[in-house]
PDB file of C-alpha atoms and ligand atoms in Angstrom:
ATOM      1  CA  MET N   1      48.967  30.830  43.249  1.00  0.00           C
ATOM      2  CA  VAL N   2      45.283  30.003  43.174  1.00  0.00           C
ATOM      3  CA  LEU N   3      42.751  30.049  46.006  1.00  0.00           C
ATOM      4  CA  VAL N   4      40.044  27.388  45.696  1.00  0.00           C
ATOM      5  CA  THR N   5      37.127  27.595  48.134  1.00  0.00           C
ATOM      6  CA  GLY N   6      35.434  24.449  49.394  1.00  0.00           C
ATOM      7  CA  ALA N   7      38.566  22.408  48.684  1.00  0.00           C
ATOM      8  CA  SER N   8      38.100  20.051  51.624  1.00  0.00           C
ATOM      9  CA  ARG N   9      35.753  17.726  49.716  1.00  0.00           C
ATOM     10  CA  GLY N  10      34.060  16.980  46.415  1.00  0.00           C
ATOM     11  CA  ILE N  11      34.543  19.137  43.336  1.00  0.00           C
ATOM     12  CA  GLY N  12      36.742  21.721  45.077  1.00  0.00           C
ATOM     13  CA  ALA N  13      39.182  19.071  46.285  1.00  0.00           C
ATOM     14  CA  ALA N  14      39.421  17.684  42.742  1.00  0.00           C
ATOM     15  CA  ILE N  15      40.083  21.196  41.377  1.00  0.00           C
ATOM     16  CA  ALA N  16      42.863  21.642  43.944  1.00  0.00           C
ATOM     17  CA  ARG N  17      44.420  18.278  42.977  1.00  0.00           C
ATOM     18  CA  GLU N  18      44.272  19.176  39.269  1.00  0.00           C
ATOM     19  CA  LEU N  19      45.891  22.582  39.867  1.00  0.00           C
ATOM     20  CA  LEU N  20      48.626  20.952  41.977  1.00  0.00           C
ATOM     21  CA  ALA N  21      49.248  18.434  39.200  1.00  0.00           C
ATOM     22  CA  ARG N  22      49.726  21.404  36.877  1.00  0.00           C
ATOM     23  CA  GLY N  23      52.420  22.787  39.186  1.00  0.00           C
ATOM     24  CA  CYS N  24      50.335  25.560  40.778  1.00  0.00           C
ATOM     25  CA  ARG N  25      50.515  26.482  44.432  1.00  0.00           C
ATOM     26  CA  VAL N  26      47.016  26.153  45.838  1.00  0.00           C
ATOM     27  CA  GLY N  27      45.277  27.781  48.769  1.00  0.00           C
ATOM     28  CA  CYS N  28      42.659  25.260  49.829  1.00  0.00           C
ATOM     29  CA  GLY N  29      39.576  26.751  51.449  1.00  0.00           C
ATOM     30  CA  TYR N  30      37.923  24.774  54.219  1.00  0.00           C
ATOM     31  CA  ARG N  31      35.182  25.642  56.685  1.00  0.00           C
ATOM     32  CA  ARG N  32      35.517  23.178  59.539  1.00  0.00           C
ATOM     33  CA  ASP N  33      38.569  20.947  59.556  1.00  0.00           C
ATOM     34  CA  PRO N  34      42.022  21.999  58.294  1.00  0.00           C
ATOM     35  CA  ASP N  35      43.153  18.349  58.329  1.00  0.00           C
ATOM     36  CA  ALA N  36      40.451  17.627  55.755  1.00  0.00           C
ATOM     37  CA  VAL N  37      42.505  19.563  53.211  1.00  0.00           C
ATOM     38  CA  ALA N  38      45.510  17.243  53.527  1.00  0.00           C
ATOM     39  CA  ARG N  39      43.214  14.212  53.241  1.00  0.00           C
ATOM     40  CA  ALA N  40      41.408  15.705  50.225  1.00  0.00           C
ATOM     41  CA  VAL N  41      44.385  16.794  48.151  1.00  0.00           C
ATOM     42  CA  GLY N  42      46.459  13.705  48.905  1.00  0.00           C
ATOM     43  CA  PRO N  43      50.233  13.562  48.564  1.00  0.00           C
ATOM     44  CA  ALA N  44      51.440  16.929  47.301  1.00  0.00           C
ATOM     45  CA  GLU N  45      54.517  18.994  48.002  1.00  0.00           C
ATOM     46  CA  PRO N  46      53.646  20.465  51.433  1.00  0.00           C
ATOM     47  CA  GLU N  47      54.895  23.896  50.381  1.00  0.00           C
ATOM     48  CA  ALA N  48      52.454  23.881  47.451  1.00  0.00           C
ATOM     49  CA  VAL N  49      49.368  23.528  49.670  1.00  0.00           C
ATOM     50  CA  LEU N  50      48.039  26.171  52.044  1.00  0.00           C
ATOM     51  CA  PRO N  51      44.900  25.427  54.104  1.00  0.00           C
ATOM     52  CA  VAL N  52      42.784  28.609  54.157  1.00  0.00           C
ATOM     53  CA  PRO N  53      39.870  28.987  56.591  1.00  0.00           C
ATOM     54  CA  TYR N  54      36.864  30.535  54.892  1.00  0.00           C
ATOM     55  CA  ASP N  55      33.143  30.568  55.644  1.00  0.00           C
ATOM     56  CA  LEU N  56      30.529  31.781  53.159  1.00  0.00           C
ATOM     57  CA  ALA N  57      28.467  32.911  56.152  1.00  0.00           C
ATOM     58  CA  ASP N  58      31.184  35.231  57.482  1.00  0.00           C
ATOM     59  CA  GLU N  59      32.018  38.180  55.221  1.00  0.00           C
ATOM     60  CA  ALA N  60      35.073  39.083  57.327  1.00  0.00           C
ATOM     61  CA  SER N  61      36.548  35.647  56.599  1.00  0.00           C
ATOM     62  CA  ALA N  62      36.812  36.694  52.932  1.00  0.00           C
ATOM     63  CA  GLU N  63      39.336  39.433  53.752  1.00  0.00           C
ATOM     64  CA  ARG N  64      41.163  37.038  56.080  1.00  0.00           C
ATOM     65  CA  ALA N  65      41.351  34.362  53.365  1.00  0.00           C
ATOM     66  CA  VAL N  66      43.009  36.780  50.933  1.00  0.00           C
ATOM     67  CA  ASP N  67      45.383  37.969  53.675  1.00  0.00           C
ATOM     68  CA  THR N  68      46.312  34.343  54.410  1.00  0.00           C
ATOM     69  CA  MET N  69      47.366  33.912  50.769  1.00  0.00           C
ATOM     70  CA  LEU N  70      49.282  37.208  50.693  1.00  0.00           C
ATOM     71  CA  ASP N  71      51.041  36.556  54.015  1.00  0.00           C
ATOM     72  CA  ALA N  72      52.136  33.079  52.921  1.00  0.00           C
ATOM     73  CA  TRP N  73      52.964  33.586  49.268  1.00  0.00           C
ATOM     74  CA  GLY N  74      52.859  37.332  48.629  1.00  0.00           C
ATOM     75  CA  GLY N  75      50.310  37.225  45.829  1.00  0.00           C
ATOM     76  CA  LEU N  76      47.200  35.767  44.242  1.00  0.00           C
ATOM     77  CA  ASP N  77      46.835  34.857  40.564  1.00  0.00           C
ATOM     78  CA  GLY N  78      43.554  32.996  40.558  1.00  0.00           C
ATOM     79  CA  LEU N  79      40.385  32.448  42.527  1.00  0.00           C
ATOM     80  CA  VAL N  80      38.010  29.513  42.128  1.00  0.00           C
ATOM     81  CA  LEU N  81      34.741  30.287  43.916  1.00  0.00           C
ATOM     82  CA  ASN N  82      33.571  26.728  44.368  1.00  0.00           C
ATOM     83  CA  ALA N  83      32.195  26.535  47.928  1.00  0.00           C
ATOM     84  CA  GLY N  84      28.433  26.286  47.908  1.00  0.00           C
ATOM     85  CA  VAL N  85      25.439  24.937  49.742  1.00  0.00           C
ATOM     86  CA  TRP N  86      22.320  23.174  48.532  1.00  0.00           C
ATOM     87  CA  ASP N  87      18.910  22.702  50.089  1.00  0.00           C
ATOM     88  CA  GLY N  88      16.035  21.375  48.035  1.00  0.00           C
ATOM     89  CA  GLY N  89      12.283  21.770  48.348  1.00  0.00           C
ATOM     90  CA  ARG N  90       9.480  23.217  46.292  1.00  0.00           C
ATOM     91  CA  LEU N  91       8.672  26.905  46.740  1.00  0.00           C
ATOM     92  CA  ALA N  92       5.336  26.033  48.306  1.00  0.00           C
ATOM     93  CA  THR N  93       6.921  23.897  51.016  1.00  0.00           C
ATOM     94  CA  LEU N  94      10.512  25.010  51.658  1.00  0.00           C
ATOM     95  CA  ASP N  95      10.670  27.174  54.782  1.00  0.00           C
ATOM     96  CA  PRO N  96      11.329  30.791  53.671  1.00  0.00           C
ATOM     97  CA  ALA N  97      14.214  31.038  56.155  1.00  0.00           C
ATOM     98  CA  ASP N  98      15.881  28.005  54.539  1.00  0.00           C
ATOM     99  CA  TRP N  99      15.108  29.420  51.077  1.00  0.00           C
ATOM    100  CA  TRP N 100      16.878  32.683  51.854  1.00  0.00           C
ATOM    101  CA  ARG N 101      19.776  30.906  53.607  1.00  0.00           C
ATOM    102  CA  VAL N 102      20.609  29.074  50.371  1.00  0.00           C
ATOM    103  CA  VAL N 103      20.418  32.255  48.286  1.00  0.00           C
ATOM    104  CA  GLU N 104      22.292  34.397  50.768  1.00  0.00           C
ATOM    105  CA  LEU N 105      25.128  31.991  51.548  1.00  0.00           C
ATOM    106  CA  ASN N 106      25.828  31.221  47.917  1.00  0.00           C
ATOM    107  CA  VAL N 107      25.558  34.756  46.545  1.00  0.00           C
ATOM    108  CA  ARG N 108      26.746  36.904  49.413  1.00  0.00           C
ATOM    109  CA  GLY N 109      29.694  34.702  50.329  1.00  0.00           C
ATOM    110  CA  THR N 110      30.824  34.460  46.730  1.00  0.00           C
ATOM    111  CA  ALA N 111      30.562  38.200  46.121  1.00  0.00           C
ATOM    112  CA  ALA N 112      32.396  39.001  49.363  1.00  0.00           C
ATOM    113  CA  LEU N 113      35.428  36.902  48.453  1.00  0.00           C
ATOM    114  CA  ALA N 114      35.544  38.164  44.863  1.00  0.00           C
ATOM    115  CA  ARG N 115      35.433  41.734  46.188  1.00  0.00           C
ATOM    116  CA  ALA N 116      38.185  41.080  48.717  1.00  0.00           C
ATOM    117  CA  ALA N 117      40.434  39.425  46.121  1.00  0.00           C
ATOM    118  CA  LEU N 118      40.266  42.042  43.355  1.00  0.00           C
ATOM    119  CA  PRO N 119      43.187  44.274  44.468  1.00  0.00           C
ATOM    120  CA  ALA N 120      45.530  41.269  44.773  1.00  0.00           C
ATOM    121  CA  LEU N 121      44.314  39.702  41.530  1.00  0.00           C
ATOM    122  CA  ALA N 122      44.915  42.954  39.649  1.00  0.00           C
ATOM    123  CA  LYS N 123      48.628  42.498  40.465  1.00  0.00           C
ATOM    124  CA  GLY N 124      48.589  38.772  39.636  1.00  0.00           C
ATOM    125  CA  ASP N 125      50.015  36.782  36.724  1.00  0.00           C
ATOM    126  CA  ARG N 126      47.287  36.246  34.041  1.00  0.00           C
ATOM    127  CA  PRO N 127      44.659  36.554  36.777  1.00  0.00           C
ATOM    128  CA  GLY N 128      41.275  34.916  36.607  1.00  0.00           C
ATOM    129  CA  ILE N 129      38.192  34.168  38.653  1.00  0.00           C
ATOM    130  CA  VAL N 130      36.140  31.021  38.061  1.00  0.00           C
ATOM    131  CA  LEU N 131      32.703  30.748  39.636  1.00  0.00           C
ATOM    132  CA  VAL N 132      31.237  27.279  40.062  1.00  0.00           C
ATOM    133  CA  SER N 133      27.554  27.814  39.293  1.00  0.00           C
ATOM    134  CA  SER N 134      25.258  24.987  38.166  1.00  0.00           C
ATOM    135  CA  ILE N 135      23.367  24.007  35.070  1.00  0.00           C
ATOM    136  CA  VAL N 136      20.143  24.389  37.076  1.00  0.00           C
ATOM    137  CA  GLY N 137      20.914  28.119  37.210  1.00  0.00           C
ATOM    138  CA  LEU N 138      20.413  28.089  33.439  1.00  0.00           C
ATOM    139  CA  ILE N 139      17.672  25.508  32.851  1.00  0.00           C
ATOM    140  CA  GLY N 140      15.869  25.424  36.216  1.00  0.00           C
ATOM    141  CA  HIS N 141      14.877  22.342  38.171  1.00  0.00           C
ATOM    142  CA  ALA N 142      11.718  21.604  40.138  1.00  0.00           C
ATOM    143  CA  GLY N 143      12.492  21.671  43.843  1.00  0.00           C
ATOM    144  CA  ASP N 144      15.428  24.007  43.355  1.00  0.00           C
ATOM    145  CA  THR N 145      13.995  27.545  43.223  1.00  0.00           C
ATOM    146  CA  ALA N 146      16.373  28.721  45.950  1.00  0.00           C
ATOM    147  CA  TYR N 147      19.506  26.972  44.691  1.00  0.00           C
ATOM    148  CA  ALA N 148      18.768  27.840  41.049  1.00  0.00           C
ATOM    149  CA  SER N 149      18.146  31.486  41.985  1.00  0.00           C
ATOM    150  CA  ALA N 150      21.533  31.620  43.666  1.00  0.00           C
ATOM    151  CA  LYS N 151      23.317  29.895  40.807  1.00  0.00           C
ATOM    152  CA  ALA N 152      21.638  32.117  38.197  1.00  0.00           C
ATOM    153  CA  ALA N 153      22.613  35.171  40.240  1.00  0.00           C
ATOM    154  CA  MET N 154      26.228  34.015  40.151  1.00  0.00           C
ATOM    155  CA  ILE N 155      26.088  34.038  36.339  1.00  0.00           C
ATOM    156  CA  GLY N 156      24.752  37.619  36.162  1.00  0.00           C
ATOM    157  CA  PHE N 157      27.274  38.616  38.798  1.00  0.00           C
ATOM    158  CA  ALA N 158      30.182  37.074  36.874  1.00  0.00           C
ATOM    159  CA  ARG N 159      29.243  38.590  33.525  1.00  0.00           C
ATOM    160  CA  SER N 160      28.881  42.044  35.104  1.00  0.00           C
ATOM    161  CA  LEU N 161      32.117  41.693  37.047  1.00  0.00           C
ATOM    162  CA  ALA N 162      33.881  40.610  33.846  1.00  0.00           C
ATOM    163  CA  LYS N 163      32.945  44.005  32.368  1.00  0.00           C
ATOM    164  CA  GLU N 164      34.120  45.846  35.481  1.00  0.00           C
ATOM    165  CA  VAL N 165      37.577  44.261  35.780  1.00  0.00           C
ATOM    166  CA  ALA N 166      38.658  43.480  32.200  1.00  0.00           C
ATOM    167  CA  ALA N 167      40.655  46.718  32.195  1.00  0.00           C
ATOM    168  CA  ASP N 168      42.636  45.339  35.154  1.00  0.00           C
ATOM    169  CA  GLY N 169      43.447  42.223  33.140  1.00  0.00           C
ATOM    170  CA  ILE N 170      41.203  39.982  35.266  1.00  0.00           C
ATOM    171  CA  ARG N 171      39.118  37.332  33.491  1.00  0.00           C
ATOM    172  CA  VAL N 172      35.856  36.162  35.075  1.00  0.00           C
ATOM    173  CA  ASN N 173      34.274  32.937  33.860  1.00  0.00           C
ATOM    174  CA  VAL N 174      31.603  30.529  35.016  1.00  0.00           C
ATOM    175  CA  LEU N 175      31.418  26.769  35.117  1.00  0.00           C
ATOM    176  CA  ALA N 176      27.930  25.252  35.041  1.00  0.00           C
ATOM    177  CA  PRO N 177      28.170  21.566  35.974  1.00  0.00           C
ATOM    178  CA  GLY N 178      25.418  18.994  35.654  1.00  0.00           C
ATOM    179  CA  PHE N 179      24.903  16.247  38.222  1.00  0.00           C
ATOM    180  CA  VAL N 180      28.004  14.898  39.979  1.00  0.00           C
ATOM    181  CA  ASP N 181      28.065  12.342  42.803  1.00  0.00           C
ATOM    182  CA  THR N 182      29.400  14.163  45.897  1.00  0.00           C
ATOM    183  CA  ASP N 183      28.321  14.642  49.500  1.00  0.00           C
ATOM    184  CA  MET N 184      26.088  17.472  48.253  1.00  0.00           C
ATOM    185  CA  THR N 185      24.042  15.218  45.997  1.00  0.00           C
ATOM    186  CA  ALA N 186      24.046  12.176  48.295  1.00  0.00           C
ATOM    187  CA  LEU N 187      20.633  13.131  49.690  1.00  0.00           C
ATOM    188  CA  VAL N 188      18.938  13.590  46.303  1.00  0.00           C
ATOM    189  CA  PRO N 189      16.118  11.009  46.202  1.00  0.00           C
ATOM    190  CA  GLU N 190      16.589   7.991  43.940  1.00  0.00           C
ATOM    191  CA  ARG N 191      13.595   8.986  41.780  1.00  0.00           C
ATOM    192  CA  SER N 192      15.177  12.391  41.013  1.00  0.00           C
ATOM    193  CA  ARG N 193      18.565  10.819  40.345  1.00  0.00           C
ATOM    194  CA  ARG N 194      17.004   8.441  37.809  1.00  0.00           C
ATOM    195  CA  ALA N 195      15.131  11.314  36.114  1.00  0.00           C
ATOM    196  CA  ILE N 196      18.329  13.384  35.849  1.00  0.00           C
ATOM    197  CA  ALA N 197      20.340  10.426  34.500  1.00  0.00           C
ATOM    198  CA  ASP N 198      17.584   9.782  31.922  1.00  0.00           C
ATOM    199  CA  ALA N 199      17.651  13.452  30.868  1.00  0.00           C
ATOM    200  CA  THR N 200      21.454  13.471  30.538  1.00  0.00           C
ATOM    201  CA  LEU N 201      22.374  12.647  26.935  1.00  0.00           C
ATOM    202  CA  LEU N 202      25.575  10.826  27.886  1.00  0.00           C
ATOM    203  CA  GLY N 203      23.509   8.616  30.211  1.00  0.00           C
ATOM    204  CA  ARG N 204      25.590   9.049  33.337  1.00  0.00           C
ATOM    205  CA  PHE N 205      26.611  11.582  35.961  1.00  0.00           C
ATOM    206  CA  GLY N 206      29.841  13.566  35.732  1.00  0.00           C
ATOM    207  CA  THR N 207      32.891  12.868  37.847  1.00  0.00           C
ATOM    208  CA  VAL N 208      34.661  15.385  40.037  1.00  0.00           C
ATOM    209  CA  GLU N 209      37.767  14.935  37.864  1.00  0.00           C
ATOM    210  CA  GLU N 210      35.843  15.911  34.705  1.00  0.00           C
ATOM    211  CA  ILE N 211      34.526  19.056  36.393  1.00  0.00           C
ATOM    212  CA  ALA N 212      37.986  19.859  37.767  1.00  0.00           C
ATOM    213  CA  ARG N 213      39.642  19.685  34.347  1.00  0.00           C
ATOM    214  CA  ALA N 214      37.090  22.175  32.993  1.00  0.00           C
ATOM    215  CA  ALA N 215      37.624  24.496  35.971  1.00  0.00           C
ATOM    216  CA  VAL N 216      41.381  24.428  35.455  1.00  0.00           C
ATOM    217  CA  PHE N 217      40.889  25.104  31.744  1.00  0.00           C
ATOM    218  CA  LEU N 218      38.944  28.273  32.615  1.00  0.00           C
ATOM    219  CA  SER N 219      41.388  29.261  35.348  1.00  0.00           C
ATOM    220  CA  GLU N 220      44.695  28.576  33.603  1.00  0.00           C
ATOM    221  CA  ASP N 221      44.261  28.053  29.863  1.00  0.00           C
ATOM    222  CA  ALA N 222      41.297  30.145  28.707  1.00  0.00           C
ATOM    223  CA  THR N 223      43.292  33.355  28.380  1.00  0.00           C
ATOM    224  CA  PHE N 224      40.939  34.743  25.693  1.00  0.00           C
ATOM    225  CA  CYS N 225      37.727  33.931  27.616  1.00  0.00           C
ATOM    226  CA  THR N 226      35.950  36.286  29.913  1.00  0.00           C
ATOM    227  CA  GLY N 227      32.267  36.420  30.791  1.00  0.00           C
ATOM    228  CA  SER N 228      31.819  32.944  29.365  1.00  0.00           C
ATOM    229  CA  VAL N 229      29.632  30.212  30.840  1.00  0.00           C
ATOM    230  CA  LEU N 230      30.904  26.686  30.214  1.00  0.00           C
ATOM    231  CA  SER N 231      28.196  24.046  30.593  1.00  0.00           C
ATOM    232  CA  ILE N 232      29.648  20.698  31.575  1.00  0.00           C
ATOM    233  CA  ASP N 233      26.556  18.602  32.024  1.00  0.00           C
ATOM    234  CA  GLY N 234      26.695  15.544  29.765  1.00  0.00           C
ATOM    235  CA  GLY N 235      24.000  17.136  27.609  1.00  0.00           C
ATOM    236  CA  TRP N 236      21.393  17.485  30.393  1.00  0.00           C
ATOM    237  CA  SER N 237      20.608  21.026  29.229  1.00  0.00           C
ATOM    238  CA  LEU N 238      19.906  20.119  25.586  1.00  0.00           C
TER     239      LEU N 238
HETATM  240  N1  LIG G 301      27.620  17.984  42.970  1.00  0.00           N
HETATM  241  C1  LIG G 301      26.910  18.451  41.965  1.00  0.00           C
HETATM  242  O1  LIG G 301      26.142  17.729  41.293  1.00  0.00           O
HETATM  243  C2  LIG G 301      27.027  19.912  41.579  1.00  0.00           C
HETATM  244  C3  LIG G 301      26.448  20.312  40.362  1.00  0.00           C
HETATM  245  C4  LIG G 301      26.538  21.642  39.978  1.00  0.00           C
HETATM  246  C5  LIG G 301      27.216  22.537  40.761  1.00  0.00           C
HETATM  247  N2  LIG G 301      27.769  22.124  41.948  1.00  0.00           N
HETATM  248  C6  LIG G 301      28.459  23.130  42.736  1.00  0.00           C
HETATM  249  O2  LIG G 301      29.800  22.735  42.919  1.00  0.00           O
HETATM  250  C7  LIG G 301      30.300  23.260  44.143  1.00  0.00           C
HETATM  251  C8  LIG G 301      30.912  22.130  44.968  1.00  0.00           C
HETATM  252  O3  LIG G 301      29.903  21.164  45.206  1.00  0.00           O
HETATM  253  P1  LIG G 301      30.215  19.713  45.778  1.00  0.00           P
HETATM  254  O4  LIG G 301      29.212  18.812  45.149  1.00  0.00           O
HETATM  255  O5  LIG G 301      31.662  19.399  45.670  1.00  0.00           O
HETATM  256  O6  LIG G 301      29.788  19.925  47.302  1.00  0.00           O
HETATM  257  P2  LIG G 301      30.234  19.194  48.657  1.00  0.00           P
HETATM  258  O7  LIG G 301      30.772  17.847  48.367  1.00  0.00           O
HETATM  259  O8  LIG G 301      29.062  19.335  49.559  1.00  0.00           O
HETATM  260  O9  LIG G 301      31.429  20.113  49.184  1.00  0.00           O
HETATM  261  C9  LIG G 301      31.128  21.417  49.562  1.00  0.00           C
HETATM  262  C10 LIG G 301      32.403  22.161  49.856  1.00  0.00           C
HETATM  263  O10 LIG G 301      32.022  23.503  50.183  1.00  0.00           O
HETATM  264  C11 LIG G 301      32.425  23.766  51.514  1.00  0.00           C
HETATM  265  N3  LIG G 301      31.412  24.549  52.210  1.00  0.00           N
HETATM  266  C12 LIG G 301      30.153  24.183  52.551  1.00  0.00           C
HETATM  267  N4  LIG G 301      29.539  25.165  53.212  1.00  0.00           N
HETATM  268  C13 LIG G 301      30.439  26.172  53.309  1.00  0.00           C
HETATM  269  C14 LIG G 301      30.433  27.442  53.898  1.00  0.00           C
HETATM  270  N5  LIG G 301      29.358  27.910  54.583  1.00  0.00           N
HETATM  271  N6  LIG G 301      31.529  28.213  53.794  1.00  0.00           N
HETATM  272  C15 LIG G 301      32.633  27.777  53.143  1.00  0.00           C
HETATM  273  N7  LIG G 301      32.725  26.571  52.583  1.00  0.00           N
HETATM  274  C16 LIG G 301      31.642  25.779  52.667  1.00  0.00           C
HETATM  275  C17 LIG G 301      32.629  22.438  52.205  1.00  0.00           C
HETATM  276  O11 LIG G 301      33.568  22.625  53.255  1.00  0.00           O
HETATM  277  P3  LIG G 301      33.541  21.692  54.584  1.00  0.00           P
HETATM  278  O12 LIG G 301      34.081  20.353  54.183  1.00  0.00           O
HETATM  279  O13 LIG G 301      34.449  22.415  55.513  1.00  0.00           O
HETATM  280  O14 LIG G 301      32.115  21.635  55.027  1.00  0.00           O
HETATM  281  C18 LIG G 301      33.146  21.593  51.049  1.00  0.00           C
HETATM  282  O15 LIG G 301      34.521  21.782  50.859  1.00  0.00           O
HETATM  283  C19 LIG G 301      29.106  23.931  44.829  1.00  0.00           C
HETATM  284  O16 LIG G 301      29.136  25.324  44.575  1.00  0.00           O
HETATM  285  C20 LIG G 301      27.907  23.302  44.137  1.00  0.00           C
HETATM  286  O17 LIG G 301      26.779  24.128  44.179  1.00  0.00           O
HETATM  287  C21 LIG G 301      27.695  20.833  42.378  1.00  0.00           C
END
């Protein structure tokens, strides 16, 4: 029983599909449209999929999301903190309100749901938390001071939380993807896309399926990993 946030589109939807293919029951976080979950995960056993409303901007929705899982299935074994927002712009030009919105939504929303889920996870089966950060949180990227700050914060958060909850048997790991074509990256200008592709050793962008397999590895298989950061970036960071 794994809760995946931001499972209505993109990487989160692919993680949900991969977990379902592995036989997990999956709570699929969405912000706006519950029907988007069914469209995103495709044909799955209906009893294996639970649409879960959750908004990074609403701390109370974190408690409600965990309660939704417990009411439906009576437990929680895993949490994939995938939902995130991006807004680009250099420090000198990005409106400070937009800058802080990116940092606050990504960090505060993620921390709120992790906090809310800990008591249930402590009773779970081989419990684990996976945070979907970004490679730019490690290597930086011009035009991304807000987003990279948030994604770097998630790494420090995860490594600290790993130390806090290891005694409860909860693993906390981080995925740091490179560039993947999704709605989030659709607005990245062509010049930046070309520069990122050129800097990526494998010469292409990642697919949502490749990121999903790595997320499921950390969530389900990496039983001796905690506090680790798995870069999955085609070599962009080298
Ligand atoms: N794409 C990349 O190149 C890339 C690279 C590195 C890391 N990442 C990270 O991977 C994660 C997924 O990215 P993606 O590319 O799949 O993005 P996406 O296609 O834009 O999908 C974003 C998902 O997050 C949800 N979401 C957006 N705002 C939310 C909010 N305020 N509260 C709750 N959920 C919200 C969306 O739900 P709705 O459909 O309801 O809006 C959607 O399911 C993000 O954390 C992103 O930072 C992406």
